[in-house]
Coordinates of C-alpha atoms in Angstrom, one line a residue:
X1 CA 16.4 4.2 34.4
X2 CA 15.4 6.1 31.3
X3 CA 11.2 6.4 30.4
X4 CA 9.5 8.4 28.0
X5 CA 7.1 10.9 29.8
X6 CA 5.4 12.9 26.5
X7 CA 4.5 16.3 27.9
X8 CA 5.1 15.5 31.2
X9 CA 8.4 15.6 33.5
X10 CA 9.3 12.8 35.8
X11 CA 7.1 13.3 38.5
X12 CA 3.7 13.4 36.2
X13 CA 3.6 17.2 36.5
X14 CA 2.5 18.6 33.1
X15 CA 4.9 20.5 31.0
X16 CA 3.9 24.0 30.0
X17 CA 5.1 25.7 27.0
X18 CA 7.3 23.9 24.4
X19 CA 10.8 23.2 25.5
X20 CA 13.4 23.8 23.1
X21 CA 16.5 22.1 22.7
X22 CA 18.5 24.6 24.9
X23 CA 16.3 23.3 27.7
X24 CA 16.8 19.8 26.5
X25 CA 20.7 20.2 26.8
X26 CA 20.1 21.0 30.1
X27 CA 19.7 17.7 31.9
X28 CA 17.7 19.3 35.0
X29 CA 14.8 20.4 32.3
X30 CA 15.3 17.5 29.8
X31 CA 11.9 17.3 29.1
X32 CA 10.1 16.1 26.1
X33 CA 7.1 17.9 25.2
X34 CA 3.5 16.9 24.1
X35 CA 3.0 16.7 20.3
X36 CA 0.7 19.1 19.7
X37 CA -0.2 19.3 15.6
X38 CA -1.3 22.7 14.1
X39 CA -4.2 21.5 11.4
X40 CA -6.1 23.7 9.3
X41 CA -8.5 23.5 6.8
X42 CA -11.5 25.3 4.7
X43 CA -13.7 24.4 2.0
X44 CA -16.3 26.3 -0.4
X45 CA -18.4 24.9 -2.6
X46 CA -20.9 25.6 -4.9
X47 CA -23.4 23.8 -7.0
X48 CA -25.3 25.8 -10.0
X49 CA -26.6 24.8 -13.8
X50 CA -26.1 26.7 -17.7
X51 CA -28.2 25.5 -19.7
X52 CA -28.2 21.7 -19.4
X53 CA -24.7 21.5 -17.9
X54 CA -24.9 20.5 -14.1
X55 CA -22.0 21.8 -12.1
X56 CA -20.6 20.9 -8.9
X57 CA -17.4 23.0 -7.5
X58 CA -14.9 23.5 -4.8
X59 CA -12.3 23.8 -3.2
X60 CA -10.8 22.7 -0.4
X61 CA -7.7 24.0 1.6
X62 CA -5.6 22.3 4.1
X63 CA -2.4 23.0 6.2
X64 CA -0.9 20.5 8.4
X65 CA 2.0 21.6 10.9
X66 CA 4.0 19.3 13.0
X67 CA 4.6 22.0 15.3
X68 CA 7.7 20.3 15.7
X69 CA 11.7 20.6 15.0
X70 CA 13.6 18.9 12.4
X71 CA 16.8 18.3 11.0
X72 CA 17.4 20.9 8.4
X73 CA 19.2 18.1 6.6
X74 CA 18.9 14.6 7.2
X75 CA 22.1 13.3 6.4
X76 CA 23.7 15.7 9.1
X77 CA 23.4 16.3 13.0
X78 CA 25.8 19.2 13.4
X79 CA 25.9 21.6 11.5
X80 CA 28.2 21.5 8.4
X81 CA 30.2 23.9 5.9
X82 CA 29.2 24.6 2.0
X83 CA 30.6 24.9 -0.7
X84 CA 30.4 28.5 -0.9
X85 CA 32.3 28.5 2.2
X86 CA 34.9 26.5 0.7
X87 CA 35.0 28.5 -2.1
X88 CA 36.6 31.7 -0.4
X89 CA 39.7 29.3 0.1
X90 CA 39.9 27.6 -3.0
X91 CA 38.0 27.0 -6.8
X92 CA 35.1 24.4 -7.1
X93 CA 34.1 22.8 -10.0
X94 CA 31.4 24.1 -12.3
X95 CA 28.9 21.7 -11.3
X96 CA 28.9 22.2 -7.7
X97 CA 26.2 24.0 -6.2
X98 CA 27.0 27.2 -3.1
X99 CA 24.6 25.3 -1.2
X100 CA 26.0 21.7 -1.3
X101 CA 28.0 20.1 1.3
X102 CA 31.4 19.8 1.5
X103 CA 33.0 16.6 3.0
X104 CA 36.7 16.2 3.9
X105 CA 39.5 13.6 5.6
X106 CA 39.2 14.6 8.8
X107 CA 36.1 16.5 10.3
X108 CA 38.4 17.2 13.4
X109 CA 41.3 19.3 11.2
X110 CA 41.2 23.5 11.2
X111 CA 42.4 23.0 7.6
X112 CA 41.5 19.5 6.5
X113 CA 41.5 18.5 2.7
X114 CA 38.4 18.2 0.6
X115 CA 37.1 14.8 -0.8
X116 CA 33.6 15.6 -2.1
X117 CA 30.5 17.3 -1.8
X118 CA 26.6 16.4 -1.6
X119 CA 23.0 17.9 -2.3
X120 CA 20.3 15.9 -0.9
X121 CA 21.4 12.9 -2.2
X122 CA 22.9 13.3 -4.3
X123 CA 27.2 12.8 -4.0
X124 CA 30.2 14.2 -6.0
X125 CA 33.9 13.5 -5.8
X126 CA 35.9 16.3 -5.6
X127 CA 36.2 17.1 -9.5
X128 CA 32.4 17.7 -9.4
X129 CA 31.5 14.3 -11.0
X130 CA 28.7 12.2 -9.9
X131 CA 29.4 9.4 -7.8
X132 CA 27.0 5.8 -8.1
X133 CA 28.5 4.7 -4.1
X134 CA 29.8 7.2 -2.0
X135 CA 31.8 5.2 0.1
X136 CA 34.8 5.9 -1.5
X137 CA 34.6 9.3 0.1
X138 CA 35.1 7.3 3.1
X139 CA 38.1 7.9 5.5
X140 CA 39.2 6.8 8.8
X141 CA 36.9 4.0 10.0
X142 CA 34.4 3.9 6.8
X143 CA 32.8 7.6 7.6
X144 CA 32.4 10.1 5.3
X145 CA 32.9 13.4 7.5
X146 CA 31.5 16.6 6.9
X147 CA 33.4 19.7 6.9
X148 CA 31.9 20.3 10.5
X149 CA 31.3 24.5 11.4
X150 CA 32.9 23.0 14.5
X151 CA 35.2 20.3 14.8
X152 CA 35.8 20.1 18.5
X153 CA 32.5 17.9 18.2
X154 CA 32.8 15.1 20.7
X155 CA 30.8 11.8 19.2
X156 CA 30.5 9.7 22.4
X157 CA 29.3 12.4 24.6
X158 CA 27.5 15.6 22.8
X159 CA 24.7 18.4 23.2
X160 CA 22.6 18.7 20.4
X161 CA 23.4 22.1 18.3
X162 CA 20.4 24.5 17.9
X163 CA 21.9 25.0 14.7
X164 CA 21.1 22.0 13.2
X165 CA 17.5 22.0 13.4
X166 CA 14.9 23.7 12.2
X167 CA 11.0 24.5 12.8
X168 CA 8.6 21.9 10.5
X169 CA 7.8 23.9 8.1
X170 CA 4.3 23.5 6.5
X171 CA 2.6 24.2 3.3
X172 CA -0.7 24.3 2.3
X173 CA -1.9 22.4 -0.3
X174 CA -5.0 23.2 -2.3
X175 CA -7.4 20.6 -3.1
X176 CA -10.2 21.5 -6.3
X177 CA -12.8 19.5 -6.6
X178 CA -15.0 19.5 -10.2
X179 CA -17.6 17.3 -11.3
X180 CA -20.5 17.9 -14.2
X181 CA -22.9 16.7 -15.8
X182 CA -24.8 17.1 -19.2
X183 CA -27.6 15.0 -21.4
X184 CA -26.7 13.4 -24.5
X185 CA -30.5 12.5 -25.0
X186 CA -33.6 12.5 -23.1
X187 CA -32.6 9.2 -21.7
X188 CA -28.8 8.9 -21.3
X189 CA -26.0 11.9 -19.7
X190 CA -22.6 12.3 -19.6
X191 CA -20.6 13.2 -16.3
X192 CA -17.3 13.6 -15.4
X193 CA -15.0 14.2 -11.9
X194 CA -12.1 16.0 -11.4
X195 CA -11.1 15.5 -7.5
X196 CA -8.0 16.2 -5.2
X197 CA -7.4 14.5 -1.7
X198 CA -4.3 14.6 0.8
X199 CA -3.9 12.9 3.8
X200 CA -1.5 13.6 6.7
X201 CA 1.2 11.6 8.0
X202 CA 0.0 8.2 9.9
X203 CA 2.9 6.6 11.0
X204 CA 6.9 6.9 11.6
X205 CA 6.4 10.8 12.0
X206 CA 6.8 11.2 16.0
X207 CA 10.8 12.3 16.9
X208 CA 12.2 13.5 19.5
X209 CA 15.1 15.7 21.2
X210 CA 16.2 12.1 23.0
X211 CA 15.9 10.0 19.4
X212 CA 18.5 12.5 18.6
X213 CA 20.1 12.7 21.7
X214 CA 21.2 8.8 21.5
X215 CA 20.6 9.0 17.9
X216 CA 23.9 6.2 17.2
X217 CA 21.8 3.8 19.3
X218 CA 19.0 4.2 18.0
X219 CA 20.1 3.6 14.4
X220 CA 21.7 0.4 15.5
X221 CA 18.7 -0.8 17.2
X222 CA 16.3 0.0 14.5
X223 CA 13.9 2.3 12.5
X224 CA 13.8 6.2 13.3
X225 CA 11.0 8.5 13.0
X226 CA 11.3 11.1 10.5
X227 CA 9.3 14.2 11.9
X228 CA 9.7 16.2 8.0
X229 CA 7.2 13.7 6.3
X230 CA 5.1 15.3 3.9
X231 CA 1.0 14.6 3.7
X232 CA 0.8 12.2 0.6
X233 CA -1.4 13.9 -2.3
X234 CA -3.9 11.7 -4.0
X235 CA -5.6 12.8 -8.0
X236 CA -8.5 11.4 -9.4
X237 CA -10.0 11.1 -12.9
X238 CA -13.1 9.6 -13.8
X239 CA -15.9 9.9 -16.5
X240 CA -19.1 8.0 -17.1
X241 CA -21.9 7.8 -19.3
X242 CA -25.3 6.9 -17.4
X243 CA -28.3 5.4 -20.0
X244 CA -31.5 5.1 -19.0
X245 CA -33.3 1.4 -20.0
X246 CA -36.6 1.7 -18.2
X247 CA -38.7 3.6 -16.4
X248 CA -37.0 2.1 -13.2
X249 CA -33.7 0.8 -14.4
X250 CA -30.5 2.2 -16.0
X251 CA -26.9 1.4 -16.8
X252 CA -23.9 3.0 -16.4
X253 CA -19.8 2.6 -17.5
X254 CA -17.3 4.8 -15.9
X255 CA -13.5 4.9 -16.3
X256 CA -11.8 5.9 -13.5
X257 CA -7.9 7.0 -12.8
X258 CA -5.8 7.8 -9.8
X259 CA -2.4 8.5 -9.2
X260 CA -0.8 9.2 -5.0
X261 CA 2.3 10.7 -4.5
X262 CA 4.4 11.1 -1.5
X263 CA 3.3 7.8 -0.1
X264 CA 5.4 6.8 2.7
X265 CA 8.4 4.0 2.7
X266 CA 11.1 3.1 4.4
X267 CA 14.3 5.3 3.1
X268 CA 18.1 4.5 3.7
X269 CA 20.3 7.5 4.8
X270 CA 23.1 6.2 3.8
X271 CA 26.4 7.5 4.8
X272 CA 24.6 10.1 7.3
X273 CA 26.9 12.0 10.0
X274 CA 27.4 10.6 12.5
X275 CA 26.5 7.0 11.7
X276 CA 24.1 5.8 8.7
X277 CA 20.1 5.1 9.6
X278 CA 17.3 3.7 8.3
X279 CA 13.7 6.5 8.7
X280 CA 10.9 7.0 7.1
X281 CA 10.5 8.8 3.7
X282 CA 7.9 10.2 1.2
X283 CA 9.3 7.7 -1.6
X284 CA 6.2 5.8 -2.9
X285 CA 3.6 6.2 -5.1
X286 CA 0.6 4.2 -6.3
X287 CA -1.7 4.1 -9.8
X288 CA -4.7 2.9 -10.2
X289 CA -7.4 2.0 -13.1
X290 CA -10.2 1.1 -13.2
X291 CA -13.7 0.7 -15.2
X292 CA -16.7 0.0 -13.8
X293 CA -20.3 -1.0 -15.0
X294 CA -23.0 -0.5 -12.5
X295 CA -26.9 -1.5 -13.1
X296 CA -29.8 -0.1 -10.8
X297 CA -33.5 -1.3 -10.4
X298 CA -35.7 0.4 -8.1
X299 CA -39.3 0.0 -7.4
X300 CA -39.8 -2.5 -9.6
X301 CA -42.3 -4.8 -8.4
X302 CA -40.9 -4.6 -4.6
X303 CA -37.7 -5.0 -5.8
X304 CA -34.5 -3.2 -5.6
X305 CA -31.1 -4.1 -7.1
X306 CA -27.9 -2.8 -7.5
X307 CA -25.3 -4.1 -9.2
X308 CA -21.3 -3.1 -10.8
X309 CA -18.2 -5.0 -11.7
X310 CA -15.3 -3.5 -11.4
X311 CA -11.7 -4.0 -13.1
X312 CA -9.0 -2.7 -11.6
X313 CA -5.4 -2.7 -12.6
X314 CA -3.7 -1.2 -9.1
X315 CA 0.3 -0.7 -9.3
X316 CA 2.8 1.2 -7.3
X317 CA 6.5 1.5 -5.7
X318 CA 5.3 -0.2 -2.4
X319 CA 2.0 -1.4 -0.6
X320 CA 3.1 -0.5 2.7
X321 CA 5.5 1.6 4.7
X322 CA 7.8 -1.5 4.9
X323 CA 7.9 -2.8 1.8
X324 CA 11.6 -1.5 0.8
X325 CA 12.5 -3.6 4.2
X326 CA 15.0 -6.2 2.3
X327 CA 16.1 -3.1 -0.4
X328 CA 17.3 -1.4 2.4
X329 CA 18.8 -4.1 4.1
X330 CA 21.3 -4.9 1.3
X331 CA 21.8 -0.5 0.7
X332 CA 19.4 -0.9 -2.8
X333 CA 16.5 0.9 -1.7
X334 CA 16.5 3.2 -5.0
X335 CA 15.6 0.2 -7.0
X336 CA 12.1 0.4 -6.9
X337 CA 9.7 -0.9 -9.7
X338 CA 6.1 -0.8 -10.1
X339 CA 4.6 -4.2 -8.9
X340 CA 1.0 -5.1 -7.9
X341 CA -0.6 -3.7 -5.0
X342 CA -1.9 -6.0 -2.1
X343 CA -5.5 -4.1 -3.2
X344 CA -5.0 -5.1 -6.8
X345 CA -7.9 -7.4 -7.0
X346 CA -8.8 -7.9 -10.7
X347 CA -12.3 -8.4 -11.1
X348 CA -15.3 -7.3 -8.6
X349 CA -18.9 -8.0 -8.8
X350 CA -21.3 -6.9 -5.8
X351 CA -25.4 -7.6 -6.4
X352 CA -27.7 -6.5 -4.0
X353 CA -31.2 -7.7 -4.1
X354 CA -33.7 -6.0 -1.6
X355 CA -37.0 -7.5 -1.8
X356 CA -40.0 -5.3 0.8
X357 CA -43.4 -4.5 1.5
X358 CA -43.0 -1.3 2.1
X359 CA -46.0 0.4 3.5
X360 CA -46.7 3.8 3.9
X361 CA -48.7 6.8 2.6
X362 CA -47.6 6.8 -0.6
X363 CA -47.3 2.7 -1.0
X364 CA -50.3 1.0 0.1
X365 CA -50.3 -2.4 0.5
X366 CA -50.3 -5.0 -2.4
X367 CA -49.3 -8.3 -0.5
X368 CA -51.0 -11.5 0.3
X369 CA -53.6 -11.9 3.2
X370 CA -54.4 -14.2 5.1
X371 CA -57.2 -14.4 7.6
X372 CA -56.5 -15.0 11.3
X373 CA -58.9 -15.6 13.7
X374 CA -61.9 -13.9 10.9
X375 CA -59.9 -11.0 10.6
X376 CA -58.1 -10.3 7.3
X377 CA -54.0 -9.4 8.1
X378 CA -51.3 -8.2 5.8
X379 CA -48.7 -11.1 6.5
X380 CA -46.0 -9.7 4.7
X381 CA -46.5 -5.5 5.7
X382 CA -43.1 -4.2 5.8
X383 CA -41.3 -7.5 5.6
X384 CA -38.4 -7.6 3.9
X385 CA -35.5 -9.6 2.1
X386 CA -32.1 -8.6 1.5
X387 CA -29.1 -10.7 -0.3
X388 CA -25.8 -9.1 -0.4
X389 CA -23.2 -11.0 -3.2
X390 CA -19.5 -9.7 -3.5
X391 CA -16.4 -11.5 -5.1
X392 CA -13.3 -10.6 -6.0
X393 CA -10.6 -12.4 -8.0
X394 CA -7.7 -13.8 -6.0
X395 CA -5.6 -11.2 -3.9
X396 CA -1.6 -10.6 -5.5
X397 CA 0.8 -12.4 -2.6
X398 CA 4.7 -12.6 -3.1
X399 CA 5.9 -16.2 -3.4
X400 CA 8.9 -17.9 -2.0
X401 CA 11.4 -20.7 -3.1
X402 CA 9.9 -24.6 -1.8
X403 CA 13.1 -25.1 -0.1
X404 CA 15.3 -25.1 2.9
X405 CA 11.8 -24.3 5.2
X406 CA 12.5 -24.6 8.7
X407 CA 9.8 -25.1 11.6
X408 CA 8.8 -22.6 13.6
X409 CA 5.8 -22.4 16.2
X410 CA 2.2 -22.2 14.3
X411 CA 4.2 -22.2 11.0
X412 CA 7.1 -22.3 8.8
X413 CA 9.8 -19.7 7.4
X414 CA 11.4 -19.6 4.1
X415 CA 15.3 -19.0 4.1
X416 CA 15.4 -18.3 0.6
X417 CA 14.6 -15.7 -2.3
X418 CA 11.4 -14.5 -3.6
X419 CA 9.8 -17.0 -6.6
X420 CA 9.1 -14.6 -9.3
X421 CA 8.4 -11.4 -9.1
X422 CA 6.5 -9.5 -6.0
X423 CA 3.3 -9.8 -5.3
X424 CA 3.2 -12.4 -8.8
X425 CA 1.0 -14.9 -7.6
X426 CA -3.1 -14.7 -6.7
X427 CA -5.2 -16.1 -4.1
X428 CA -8.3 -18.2 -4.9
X429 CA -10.9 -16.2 -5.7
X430 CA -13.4 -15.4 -2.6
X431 CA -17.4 -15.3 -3.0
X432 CA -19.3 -13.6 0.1
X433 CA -23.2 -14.0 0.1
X434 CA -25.2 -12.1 3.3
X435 CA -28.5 -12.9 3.7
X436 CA -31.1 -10.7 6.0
X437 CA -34.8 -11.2 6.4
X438 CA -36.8 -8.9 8.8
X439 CA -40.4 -7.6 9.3
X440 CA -41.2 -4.0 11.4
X441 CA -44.0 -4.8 13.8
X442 CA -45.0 -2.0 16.4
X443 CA -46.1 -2.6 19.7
X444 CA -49.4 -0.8 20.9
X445 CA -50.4 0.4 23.9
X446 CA -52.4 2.8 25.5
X447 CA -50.5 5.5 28.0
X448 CA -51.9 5.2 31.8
X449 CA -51.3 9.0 32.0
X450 CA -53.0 10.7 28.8
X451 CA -55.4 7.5 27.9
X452 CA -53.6 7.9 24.2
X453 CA -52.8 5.4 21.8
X454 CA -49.3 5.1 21.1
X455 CA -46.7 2.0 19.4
X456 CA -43.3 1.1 19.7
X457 CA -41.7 0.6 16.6
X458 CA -40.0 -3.1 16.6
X459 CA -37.7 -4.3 13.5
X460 CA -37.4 -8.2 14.2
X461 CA -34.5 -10.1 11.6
X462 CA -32.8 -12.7 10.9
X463 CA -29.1 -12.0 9.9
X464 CA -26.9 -15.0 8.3
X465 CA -23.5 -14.0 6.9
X466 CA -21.6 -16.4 4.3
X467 CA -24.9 -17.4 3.7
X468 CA -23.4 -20.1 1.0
X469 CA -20.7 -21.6 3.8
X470 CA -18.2 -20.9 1.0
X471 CA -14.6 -21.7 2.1
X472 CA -12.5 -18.4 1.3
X473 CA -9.4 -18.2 1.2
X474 CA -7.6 -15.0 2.4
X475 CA -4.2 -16.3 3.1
X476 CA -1.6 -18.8 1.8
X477 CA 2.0 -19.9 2.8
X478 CA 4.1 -18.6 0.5
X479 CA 6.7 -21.1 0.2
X480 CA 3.7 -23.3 -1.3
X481 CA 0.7 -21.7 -2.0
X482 CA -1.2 -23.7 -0.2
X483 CA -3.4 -22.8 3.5
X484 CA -3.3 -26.5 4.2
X485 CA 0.5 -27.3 3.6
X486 CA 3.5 -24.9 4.6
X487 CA 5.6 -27.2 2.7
X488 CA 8.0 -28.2 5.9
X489 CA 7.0 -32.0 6.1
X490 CA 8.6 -32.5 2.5
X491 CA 11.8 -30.1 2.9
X492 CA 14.7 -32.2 4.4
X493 CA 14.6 -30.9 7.4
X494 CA 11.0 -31.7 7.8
X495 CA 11.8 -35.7 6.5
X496 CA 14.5 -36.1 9.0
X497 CA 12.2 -34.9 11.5
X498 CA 9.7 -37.2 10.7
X499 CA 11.9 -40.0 10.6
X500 CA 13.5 -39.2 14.5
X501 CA 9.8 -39.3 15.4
X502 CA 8.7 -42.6 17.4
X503 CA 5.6 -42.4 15.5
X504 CA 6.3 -41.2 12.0
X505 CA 2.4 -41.0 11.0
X506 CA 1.5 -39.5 13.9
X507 CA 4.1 -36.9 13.7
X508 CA 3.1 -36.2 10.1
X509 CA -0.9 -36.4 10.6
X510 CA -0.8 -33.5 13.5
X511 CA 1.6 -31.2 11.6
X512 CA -0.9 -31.3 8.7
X513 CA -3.8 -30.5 11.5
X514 CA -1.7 -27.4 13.2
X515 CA -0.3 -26.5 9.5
X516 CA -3.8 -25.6 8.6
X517 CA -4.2 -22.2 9.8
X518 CA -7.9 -21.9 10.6
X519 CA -5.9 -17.6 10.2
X520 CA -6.1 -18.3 6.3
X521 CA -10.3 -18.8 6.1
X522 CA -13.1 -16.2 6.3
X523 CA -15.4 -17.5 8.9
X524 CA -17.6 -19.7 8.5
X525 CA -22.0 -19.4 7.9
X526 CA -23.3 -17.4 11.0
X527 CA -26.8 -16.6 11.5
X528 CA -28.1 -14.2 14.5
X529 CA -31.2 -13.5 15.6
X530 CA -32.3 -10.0 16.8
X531 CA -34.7 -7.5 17.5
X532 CA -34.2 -3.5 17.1
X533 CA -36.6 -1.7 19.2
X534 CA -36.5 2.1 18.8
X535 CA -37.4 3.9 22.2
X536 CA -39.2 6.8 21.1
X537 CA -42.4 6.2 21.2
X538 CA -44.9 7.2 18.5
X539 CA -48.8 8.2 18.8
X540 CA -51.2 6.4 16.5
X541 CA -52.5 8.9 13.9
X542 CA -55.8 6.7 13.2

C-alpha cells in the first residue's frame, strides 16, 4: 500500500530535519517532509505635507521561499549535456547558446549523433534554426532524448539524481506604495495612487520526491504540481478629482488601471524527458479599467448616503488556473488571447441609504414624541434605517453549440465547440436590495452589590435580504442560455427519449421541473429577527 504521510513516517512519528533526496533513494528513510514555507516581509511608511501637497509613502518588502527542491529545468529529470559540452567535440551553429540543451538519437549511446538543441522552450534543429513542433526531433518511440550526463539511466526502475534538482530559489520583490493629494480650489482636490501588490502561490505549488519518483504515472494520470511557481505581481494606477457640492455632500470621478503578471495557468511541457506532462505555470495575466463616480451625503437631515457606479472593462489570458484546460489538451496552449474575465461585470451601481436618530452628546434629539402613560418619550432615539442597493450588468459566460446534448444526472453536457468566442455572452443583469431596521434600547438595573445604576446596551433589528424578491440569475446552461431549459428535450436524443416514454407529457413536464436548477438563482427574500446584546455592562452617568 502506498499513503502520503507529510512530515511524518509510517508509523505517525514526526520527521525531524528535512530529508533530502539521498535519504529519499533510500527506501528505509523514504520519507516526505513537512512543507515548511520561509515568508518574509517589512514595510515603512510615512505620511507628511509641502505646502498644500498631501503625501502618503511606502514601501513594502516581501520574500517568499518554498523551502523546497525543484527541477532545475522542467523539461528534464536527469541531468543533461550542453552545448558547450558538445562543442569540445564538434562546431555549433552561431545561434546556439553554451547553455542550451543538446538532444540526440539515442540517449543510451557513448557517442550518439546530435538532432537539436533547446533553451527553455524554445527548440532548434541541428543547423541552429528555430523549430514551430519539435517532434521531428523525435526518435525511437516518439521521444526526443537528451544528451543524458549518464546514459546507463534505467526508465522503468530509477533513483532520482541529486543533480537534477535544485533549492527554490527566492527573490524579493519590492512593493512602493504612493498616493497624494493637492487642492485645485477651496472646494475641489486632486489625488492620485501609485500602488504595488504580490501574492504568493495558492494552488498547484506542493511537489514531492514521490511525484517525481513515479513521475511517468503521474503524468498519465493527470496534472503535476509545479513547486518553482513564482508569486504573481499586481500594479495599480488610479487618479481622481474630488469636488465639494455642499456643506455635507461631494462628488467624485476616478480612473483607475491595473495590470497582474505571473498569474497562474495550466502549462504543457511538451516533449519533456522522460515522458511529456501537463503542471502548473506563471503564464497569465489580467488588465483591468475602470472609472468610477462616487457621491457622499452625510449628516444631512439624519441621513447618510453613499453612492458610485462603476465601469469596468476587465480582460486577460485566463480567469482561472484551468482555463488553458482544452489548449492543452489538443498541444495549443501558447495560443492565448485576451478575452473577458468571469469578474468583467460592465456596469455597477451600489446606493446606500442610512437613515438614524442618533443620540448622543454632541446630537441631541430632534425626533418626534409621543406621550406614554403622561410621560413624554423619544420614540425614534437611536432608531435607525438602512437600505443597501447593488447591481451589476450580466456576468461574461462561454456559450456552447445547441446540439448533440446528451442527459446526464441534474443536467445536460454539450459534445460540441464553443459558440463564439469565450466568455462572449452575458448573464441577466442582477439587482440586490438589503433592508435593516433596528433601534438601541439599554436595559437598567440597579447592582445588588454596589446599589449603582447601571444598563445593558441592547441593539434590537430587523434584517430582510433581497428585500425586492428579485429573481437573479447567476447561472445559465450554456448550450442555451437559459436556467429553465438545458436544451436536451429538443436535441434528438432528447425527442427520441420522449417518444420511448409511456407518458410523453409527463416525461417532458418533470424534465423541465429538475432542468431548472434552483443552483442558477440568488435566494430568495429572507427576513430575520434579532437582538445584539453587548455584555459589558455600563454605569449610568445621570
Amino acid at each position: 500500500k502506498y499513503f502520503d504521510a507529510f512530515g511524518y513516517d509510517y508509523t505517525g512519528k514526526k520527521i525531524t530535519g528535512r530529508p533530502s533526496i539521498d535519504d529519499w533513494n533510500d527506501v528505509t528513510k523514504r520519507y516526505i517532509g513537512a512543507f515548511a514555507p520561509i515568508n518574509a516581509a517589512a514595510w515603512i511608511q510615512d505620511q507628511f505635507s509641502y505646502q498644500d501637497i498631501k503625501f502618503r509613502l511606502g514601501l513594502r518588502a516581501e520574500q517568499f521561499d518554498a523551502n523546497i527542491k525543484v527541477l532545475k529545468d522542467p523539461y528534464l529529470l536527469f541531468p543533461a549535456r550542453t552545448a558547450a559540452e558538445w562543442g569540445k567535440q564538434a562546431q555549433i551553429p552561431s545561434t546556439i547558446g553554451s547553455d542550451y540543451t543538446v538532444y540526440v538519437d539515442n540517449y543510451k549511446s557513448t557517442t550518439p549523433n546530435i538532432v537539436g538543441f533547446r533553451s527553455g522552450s524554445t527548440w532548434y534543429n541541428k543547423e541552429g534554426n528555430v523549430l514551430s513542433d519539435p517532434t521531428v526531433l523525435a526518435q525511437a518511440g516518439g521521444r526526443i532524448q537528451p544528451w543524458l550526463v549518464d546514459p546507463k539511466v534505467d526508465l522503468s526502475k530509477y533513483k532520482l539524481n541529486r543533480e537534477a534538482f535544485q533549492d527554490y530559489a527566492p527573490k524579493p520583490i519590492f512593493m512602493p506604495r504612493i498616493w497624494f493629494s493637492f487642492p485645485i480650489s477651496e472646494e475641489a482636490e486632486f489625488f492620485a495612487n501609485y500602488d504595488v501588490l504580490s501574492q504568493r502561490p495558492a494552488e498547484g505549488f506542493l511537489a514531492t520526491f514521490d511525484d517525481y519518483q513515479f513521475f511517468e504515472r503521474n503524468a498519465i494520470d493527470g496534472t503535476l504540481s509545479n513547486p518553482n511557481l513564482r508569486p504573481s505581481r499586481k500594479t495599480s494606477y488610479e487618479v481622481g478629482y474630488k469636488q465639494k457640492l455642499t456643506g455635507s455632500s461631494a462628488i467624485s470621478f476616478i480612473a483607475s488601471y491595473n495590470e497582474t503578471r505571473d498569474l497562474i495557468q495550466l502549462k504543457r511541457f511538451y516533449m519533456a524527458f522522460p515522458t511529456s506532462y501537463t503542471a502548473f505555470g506563471n503564464e497569465d495575466f489580467s488588465t483591468a479599467k475602470a472609472f468610477r463616480i462616487e457621491y457622499f451625503l452625510q449628516g444631512f437631515k439624519h441621513m447618510d448616503i453613499v453612492a458610485n457606479y462603476s465601469l469596468l472593462f476587465a480582460e486577460g489570458t485566463g480567469s482561472s488556473a484551468s482555463t488553458s484546460a482544452a489548449l492543452v489538451a489538443v498541444n495549443k496552449p501558447s495560443l492565448k488571447t485576451l478575452q473577458p474575465l468571469d469578474v468583467d461585470f460592465r456596469h455597477t451601481f451600489k446606493i446606500g441609504i442610512d437613515y438614524r436618530y442618533k443620540v448622543d452628546k454632541d446630537n441631541p434629539y430632534d425626533g418626534p414624541v409621543m406621550k406614554i402613560k403622561g410621560k413624554e418619550r423619544n420614540v425614534l432615539e437611536n432608531f435607525g434605517v438602512n437600505l443597501q442597493v447593488q447591481g451589476f450588468s450580466g456576468a461574461p459566460y462561454t456559450a456552447t453549440a445547441n446540439k448533440n446534448v446528451s442527459q446526464v444526472i441534474g443536467g445536460s453536457v454539450a459534445r460540441n465547440n464553443i459558440s463564439g468566442t469565450i466568455n462572449g455572452q452575458r448573464l441577466p443583469g442582477q439587482v440586490f436590495a438589503d433592508l435593516t431596521i433596528d433601534k438601541n434600547i439599554d436595559i437598567k438595573y440597579t447592582s445588588k452589590s454596589s446599589g449603582d445604576k447601571k444598563k445593558i446596551p441592547m441593539n434590537i433589528y430587523i434584517a430582510c435580504t433581497n428585500v425586492l424578491n428579485t429573481k437573479n440569475v447567476l447561472g445559465v446552461y450554456s448550450n442555451t442560455g437559459l436556467p429553465t431549459d438545458d436544451g436536451f428535450l429538443t436535441s434528438p436524443d432528447g425527442i427520441k427519449r420522449a417518444e420511448r416514454e409511456v407518458n410523453q407529457q409527463a416525461f417532458i413536464d418533470q424534465y423541465q421541473i429538475r432542468a431548472n436548477n434552483p443552483g442558477f438563482y440568488a435566494l430568495p427574500r429572507q427576513a430575520r429577527l434579532g437582538i445584539r446584546i453587548i455584555l459589558t455592562t455600563e454605569k449610568e452617568t445621570n
